[in-house]
XYZ file of C-alpha atoms in Angstrom:
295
model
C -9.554 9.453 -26.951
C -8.451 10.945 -23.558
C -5.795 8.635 -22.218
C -7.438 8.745 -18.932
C -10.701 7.606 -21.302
C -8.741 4.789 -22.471
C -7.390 3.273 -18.970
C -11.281 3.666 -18.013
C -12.369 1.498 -20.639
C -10.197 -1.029 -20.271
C -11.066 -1.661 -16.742
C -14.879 -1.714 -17.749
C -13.972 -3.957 -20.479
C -12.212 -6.508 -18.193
C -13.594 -8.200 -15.508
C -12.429 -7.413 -11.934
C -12.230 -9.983 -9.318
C -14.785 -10.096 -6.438
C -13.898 -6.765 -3.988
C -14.226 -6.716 -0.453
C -15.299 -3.662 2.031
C -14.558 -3.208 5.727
C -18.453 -4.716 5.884
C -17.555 -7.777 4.201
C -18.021 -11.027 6.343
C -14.350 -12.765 5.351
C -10.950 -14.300 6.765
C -9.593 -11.466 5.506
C -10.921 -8.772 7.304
C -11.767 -8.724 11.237
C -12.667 -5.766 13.403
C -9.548 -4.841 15.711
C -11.917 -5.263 18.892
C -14.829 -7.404 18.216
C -16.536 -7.859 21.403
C -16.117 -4.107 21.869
C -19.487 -1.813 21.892
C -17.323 0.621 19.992
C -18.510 -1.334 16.853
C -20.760 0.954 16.223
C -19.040 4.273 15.430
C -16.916 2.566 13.053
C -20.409 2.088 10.777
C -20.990 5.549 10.878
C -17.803 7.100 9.857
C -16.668 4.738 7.664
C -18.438 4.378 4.750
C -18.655 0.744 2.765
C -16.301 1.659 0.104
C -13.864 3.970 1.428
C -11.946 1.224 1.753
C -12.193 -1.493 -0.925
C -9.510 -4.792 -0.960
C -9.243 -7.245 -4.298
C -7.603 -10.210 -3.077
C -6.358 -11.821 -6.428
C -5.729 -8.833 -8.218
C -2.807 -10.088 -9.919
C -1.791 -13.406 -11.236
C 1.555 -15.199 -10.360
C 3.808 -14.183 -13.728
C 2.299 -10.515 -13.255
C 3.887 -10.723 -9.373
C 7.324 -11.479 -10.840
C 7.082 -8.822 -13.474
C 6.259 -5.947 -10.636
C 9.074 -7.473 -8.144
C 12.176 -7.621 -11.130
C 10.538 -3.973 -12.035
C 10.788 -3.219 -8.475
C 14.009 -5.081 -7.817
C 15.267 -3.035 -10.640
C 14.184 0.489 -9.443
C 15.435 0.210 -6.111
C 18.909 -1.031 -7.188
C 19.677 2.037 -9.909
C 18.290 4.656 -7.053
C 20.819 7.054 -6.546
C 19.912 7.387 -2.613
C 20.214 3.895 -2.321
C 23.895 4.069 -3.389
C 24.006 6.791 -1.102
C 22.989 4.646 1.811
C 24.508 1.615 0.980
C 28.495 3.202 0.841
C 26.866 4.316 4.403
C 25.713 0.927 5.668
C 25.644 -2.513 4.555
C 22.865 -4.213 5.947
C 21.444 -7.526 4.570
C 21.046 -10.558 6.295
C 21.756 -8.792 9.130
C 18.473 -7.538 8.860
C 16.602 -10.150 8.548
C 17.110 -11.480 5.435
C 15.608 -14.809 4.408
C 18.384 -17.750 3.505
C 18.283 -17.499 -0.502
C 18.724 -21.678 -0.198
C 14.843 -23.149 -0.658
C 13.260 -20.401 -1.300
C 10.303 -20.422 -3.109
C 8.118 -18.138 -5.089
C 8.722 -14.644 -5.368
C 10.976 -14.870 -2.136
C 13.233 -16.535 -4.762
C 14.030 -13.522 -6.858
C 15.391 -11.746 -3.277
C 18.770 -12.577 -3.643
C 20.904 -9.506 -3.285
C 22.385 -8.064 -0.303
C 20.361 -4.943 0.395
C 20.442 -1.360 2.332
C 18.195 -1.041 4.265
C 17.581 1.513 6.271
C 16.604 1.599 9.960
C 14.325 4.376 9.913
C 12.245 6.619 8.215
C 13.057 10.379 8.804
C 9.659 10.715 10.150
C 10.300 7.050 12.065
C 7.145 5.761 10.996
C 9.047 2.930 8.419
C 11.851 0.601 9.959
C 14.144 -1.397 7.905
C 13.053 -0.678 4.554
C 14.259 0.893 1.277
C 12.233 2.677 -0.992
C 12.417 4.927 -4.789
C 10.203 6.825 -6.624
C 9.009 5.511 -10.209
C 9.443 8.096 -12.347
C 10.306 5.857 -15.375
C 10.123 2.611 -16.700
C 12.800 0.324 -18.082
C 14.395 0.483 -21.841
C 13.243 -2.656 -22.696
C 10.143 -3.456 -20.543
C 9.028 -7.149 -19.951
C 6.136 -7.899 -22.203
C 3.113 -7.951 -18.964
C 4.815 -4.739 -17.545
C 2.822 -1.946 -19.146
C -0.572 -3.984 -19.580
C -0.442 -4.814 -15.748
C 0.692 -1.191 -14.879
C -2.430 -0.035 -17.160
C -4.620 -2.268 -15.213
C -3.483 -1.220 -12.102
C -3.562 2.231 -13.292
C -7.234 2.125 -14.767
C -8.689 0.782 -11.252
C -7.316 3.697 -9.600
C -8.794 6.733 -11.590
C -11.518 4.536 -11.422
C -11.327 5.250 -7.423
C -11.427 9.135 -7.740
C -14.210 11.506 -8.409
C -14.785 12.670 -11.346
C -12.672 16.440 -11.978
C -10.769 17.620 -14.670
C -7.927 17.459 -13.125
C -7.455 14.097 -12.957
C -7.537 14.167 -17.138
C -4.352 13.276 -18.590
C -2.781 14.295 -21.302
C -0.249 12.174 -22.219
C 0.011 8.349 -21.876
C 3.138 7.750 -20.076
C 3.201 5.389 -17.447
C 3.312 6.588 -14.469
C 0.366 8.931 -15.720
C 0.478 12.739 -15.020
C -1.271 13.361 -11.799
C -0.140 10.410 -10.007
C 2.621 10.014 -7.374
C 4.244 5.961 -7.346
C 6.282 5.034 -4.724
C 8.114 1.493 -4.538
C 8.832 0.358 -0.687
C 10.853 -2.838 -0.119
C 10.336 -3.869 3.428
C 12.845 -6.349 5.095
C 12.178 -9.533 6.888
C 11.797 -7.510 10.154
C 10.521 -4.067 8.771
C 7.321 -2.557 10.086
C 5.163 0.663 9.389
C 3.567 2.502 12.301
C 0.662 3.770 12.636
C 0.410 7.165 10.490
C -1.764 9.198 8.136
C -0.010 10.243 4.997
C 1.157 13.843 4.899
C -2.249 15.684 4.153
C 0.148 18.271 1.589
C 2.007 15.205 -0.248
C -0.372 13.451 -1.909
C -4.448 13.629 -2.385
C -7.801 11.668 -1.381
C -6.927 7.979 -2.736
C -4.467 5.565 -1.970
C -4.032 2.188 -3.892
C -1.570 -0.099 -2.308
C -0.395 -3.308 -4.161
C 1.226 -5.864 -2.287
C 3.941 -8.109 -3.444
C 5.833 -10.906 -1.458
C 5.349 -12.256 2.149
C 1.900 -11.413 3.961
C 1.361 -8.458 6.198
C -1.454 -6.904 8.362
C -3.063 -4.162 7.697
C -4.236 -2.005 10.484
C -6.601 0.469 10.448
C -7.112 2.170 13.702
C -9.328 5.303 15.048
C -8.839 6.724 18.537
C -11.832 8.773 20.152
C -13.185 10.153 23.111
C -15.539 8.301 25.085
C -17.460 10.646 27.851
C -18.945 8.695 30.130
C -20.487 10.775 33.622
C -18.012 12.719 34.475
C -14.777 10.433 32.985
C -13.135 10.994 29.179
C -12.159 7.608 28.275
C -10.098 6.912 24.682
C -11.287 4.384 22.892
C -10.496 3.047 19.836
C -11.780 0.899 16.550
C -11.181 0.049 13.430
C -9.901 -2.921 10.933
C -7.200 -5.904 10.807
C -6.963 -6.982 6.768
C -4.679 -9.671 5.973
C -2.393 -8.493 2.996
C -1.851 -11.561 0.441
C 0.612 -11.027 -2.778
C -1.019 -9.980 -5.476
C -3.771 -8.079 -3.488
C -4.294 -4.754 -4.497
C -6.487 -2.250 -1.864
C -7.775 1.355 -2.001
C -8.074 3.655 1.022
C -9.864 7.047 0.572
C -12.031 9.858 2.540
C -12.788 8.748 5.584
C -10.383 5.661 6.281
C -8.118 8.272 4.236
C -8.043 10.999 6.769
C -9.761 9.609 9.785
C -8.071 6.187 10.553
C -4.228 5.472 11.297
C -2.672 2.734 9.120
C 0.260 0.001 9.668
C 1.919 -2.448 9.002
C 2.067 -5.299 11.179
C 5.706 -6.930 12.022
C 5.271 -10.683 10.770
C 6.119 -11.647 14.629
C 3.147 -9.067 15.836
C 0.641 -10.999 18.320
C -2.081 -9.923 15.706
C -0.158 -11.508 12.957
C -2.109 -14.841 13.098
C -4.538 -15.791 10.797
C -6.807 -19.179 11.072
C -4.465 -20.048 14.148
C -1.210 -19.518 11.971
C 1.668 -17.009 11.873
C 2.488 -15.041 8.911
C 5.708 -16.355 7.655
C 8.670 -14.434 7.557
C 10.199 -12.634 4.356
C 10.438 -9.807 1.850
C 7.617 -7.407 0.652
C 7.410 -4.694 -1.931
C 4.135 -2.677 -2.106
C 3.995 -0.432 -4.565
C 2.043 2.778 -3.309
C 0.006 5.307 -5.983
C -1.492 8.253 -4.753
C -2.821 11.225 -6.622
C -1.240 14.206 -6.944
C -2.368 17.383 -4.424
C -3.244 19.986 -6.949
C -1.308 22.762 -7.094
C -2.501 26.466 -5.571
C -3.895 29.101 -8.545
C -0.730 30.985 -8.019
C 1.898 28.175 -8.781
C 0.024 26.620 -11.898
C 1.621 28.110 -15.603
C-alpha cells in the first residue's frame, strides 16, 4: 500500500479529538474586533475550515517526546554552533529560572543561542533547524506520534498525485519540517509565508508555554469620498499539545503572529499568559517543482 495510503488510514482508524473553526463559539478563539461591523467580510473570505485548531492533539508523554526530539535537533544544528561561538545568549534573554519549574518548562535547561532576529525580521529571539532526520535510536512514541501528526496533514491537502509518496521515511517526501524554539521574550510578526517556499497548507504544533495566534486582514473601506483601512480577523489561544492547520484563504489572505506573552491581547479569562519556552514544530508542503527542473 502507498505509504501516503497507510498514514491515511491510520488517521481514519483513530479517533481525532473535537476540531474547532474560526466559526466555533469557544475561549479559544475570539474575533480581533468584535464590536466592529467589519465582522462580516471575514465570513465571506474565510471559509469554515481553512483554518481548523485541535486543542488536545497530543497527550503529555507525547509533548516530552517532540520537545527532547526538538531539544535534540536544535543542539546538533550546525548554524546553531555557528551562532552560538557568535553570541551567547541565555538567560539574558529571557530565560525562565530552571529552579521550580514544572512540566515541559522543566526539560529547558541549557543555555541557548538565540538569535535576535530573523533575516527577514519577522522572528525575534528564537532559534530554529530543519528536520531532515530523525535520531539513531528514536524514543518508542516518536515515530507513531510523528505518523499521526503526519497522517492529519495529507489529510489537509487536496487530493493530487503529487502529494503520493514513495517511500516511508519520516519526514515524508513532499513535506518541508521546520523546528522553531522561541525564547521567553521571542515574538513573530505579522507575515505570510514566502508564497515560493512552501505550498497551500500549514500545520503548526505547539509545544511549551501558551501563545496567541493572530490572524489579521487589512482592507479598504470606501466610504463617500474617504478610503479608510480596516481590518479583521482572529485571536486563537495556542495551548501545548494543540496542533492547527492554516490553508487557502487564511493561507494567503490573512497575516499571522505570534503574540509576545506580555502583549495587551495576551489575556485570556482575565489572566496573562505565563512566561516561558515554546517549540512549534511547523510542516508545510513542498511547492512543486517547474516541468523544466523535475528528472
Amino acid at each position: 500500500m502507498n505509504p501516503l495510503r497507510i498514514l491515511k488510514h491510520r488517521l481514519s482508524t483513530t479517533s481525532l479529538p473535537p476540531a474547532l473553526t474560526l466559526h466555533s463559539h469557544s475561549p479559544l478563539i475570539r474575533p480581533l474586533h468584535p464590536s466592529s461591523s467589519t465582522a462580516t467580510p471575514a465570513l465571506t473570505l474565510a471559509k469554515p475550515d481553512d483554518f481548523v485548531l485541535y486543542p488536545n492533539f497530543l497527550n503529555e508523554e507525547e509533548q516530552e517526546v517532540l520537545v527532547a526530539t526538538g531539544l535534540w535537533k536544535l543542539g546538533r544544528s550546525r548554524g546553531g554552533d555557528r551562532r552560538r561561538a557568535r553570541r551567547q545568549k541565555g538567560a539574558s534573554a529571557g530565560a525562565v529560572s530552571d529552579t521550580g519549574a514544572k512540566g515541559l518548562q522543566r526539560l529547558f535547561t541549557g543555555e541557548y543561542a538565540f538569535e535576535e532576529g530573523h533575516y527577514d525580521s519577522v522572528i525575534h529571539d528564537y532559534r530554529e533547524s530543519l528536520l531532515s532526520t530523525l535520531p539513531s535510536s528514536p524514543h518508542p512514541l516518536l515515530v507513531p506520534t510523528l505518523n499521526r501528526i503526519y497522517a492529519l496533514f495529507f489529510s489537509s491537502l487536496p487530493p493530487s498525485p503529487a502529494t503520493a509518496t514513495e517511500t516511508a521515511t519520516l519526514p515524508p517526501a513532499g513535506t518541508l519540517t521546520h523546528i522553531l524554539h522561541l525564547s521567553p521574550v521571542g515574538s513573530i510578526l505579522p507575515h505570510v509565508d514566502n508564497l515560493e517556499a512552501s505550498g497551500r497548507v500549514i500545520l503548526g504544533v505547539s509545544l511549551g508555554a501558551e501563545r496567541t495566534l493572530r490572524l489579521r486582514r487589512k482592507f479598504s473601506d470606501r466610504e463617500g469620498e474617504r478610503t479608510r483601512t480596516e481590518e479583521e480577523g482572529w485571536e486563537v489561544r495556542l495551548g501545548s499539545g494543540s496542533v492547527y492547520i492554516q490553508r487557502d484563504s487564511i493561507r494567503y489572505g490573512y497575516e499571522h503572529s505570534i503574540l509576545p506573552f506580555d502583549d495587551p491581547s495576551s489575556i485570556w479569562d482575565g489572566e496573562k499568559l505565563e512566561m516561558g519556552h515554546r517549540i512549534s514544530i511547523m510542516i508545510r508542503d513542498a511547492p512543486p517543482k517547474p516541468d523544466l527542473l523535475r528528472g
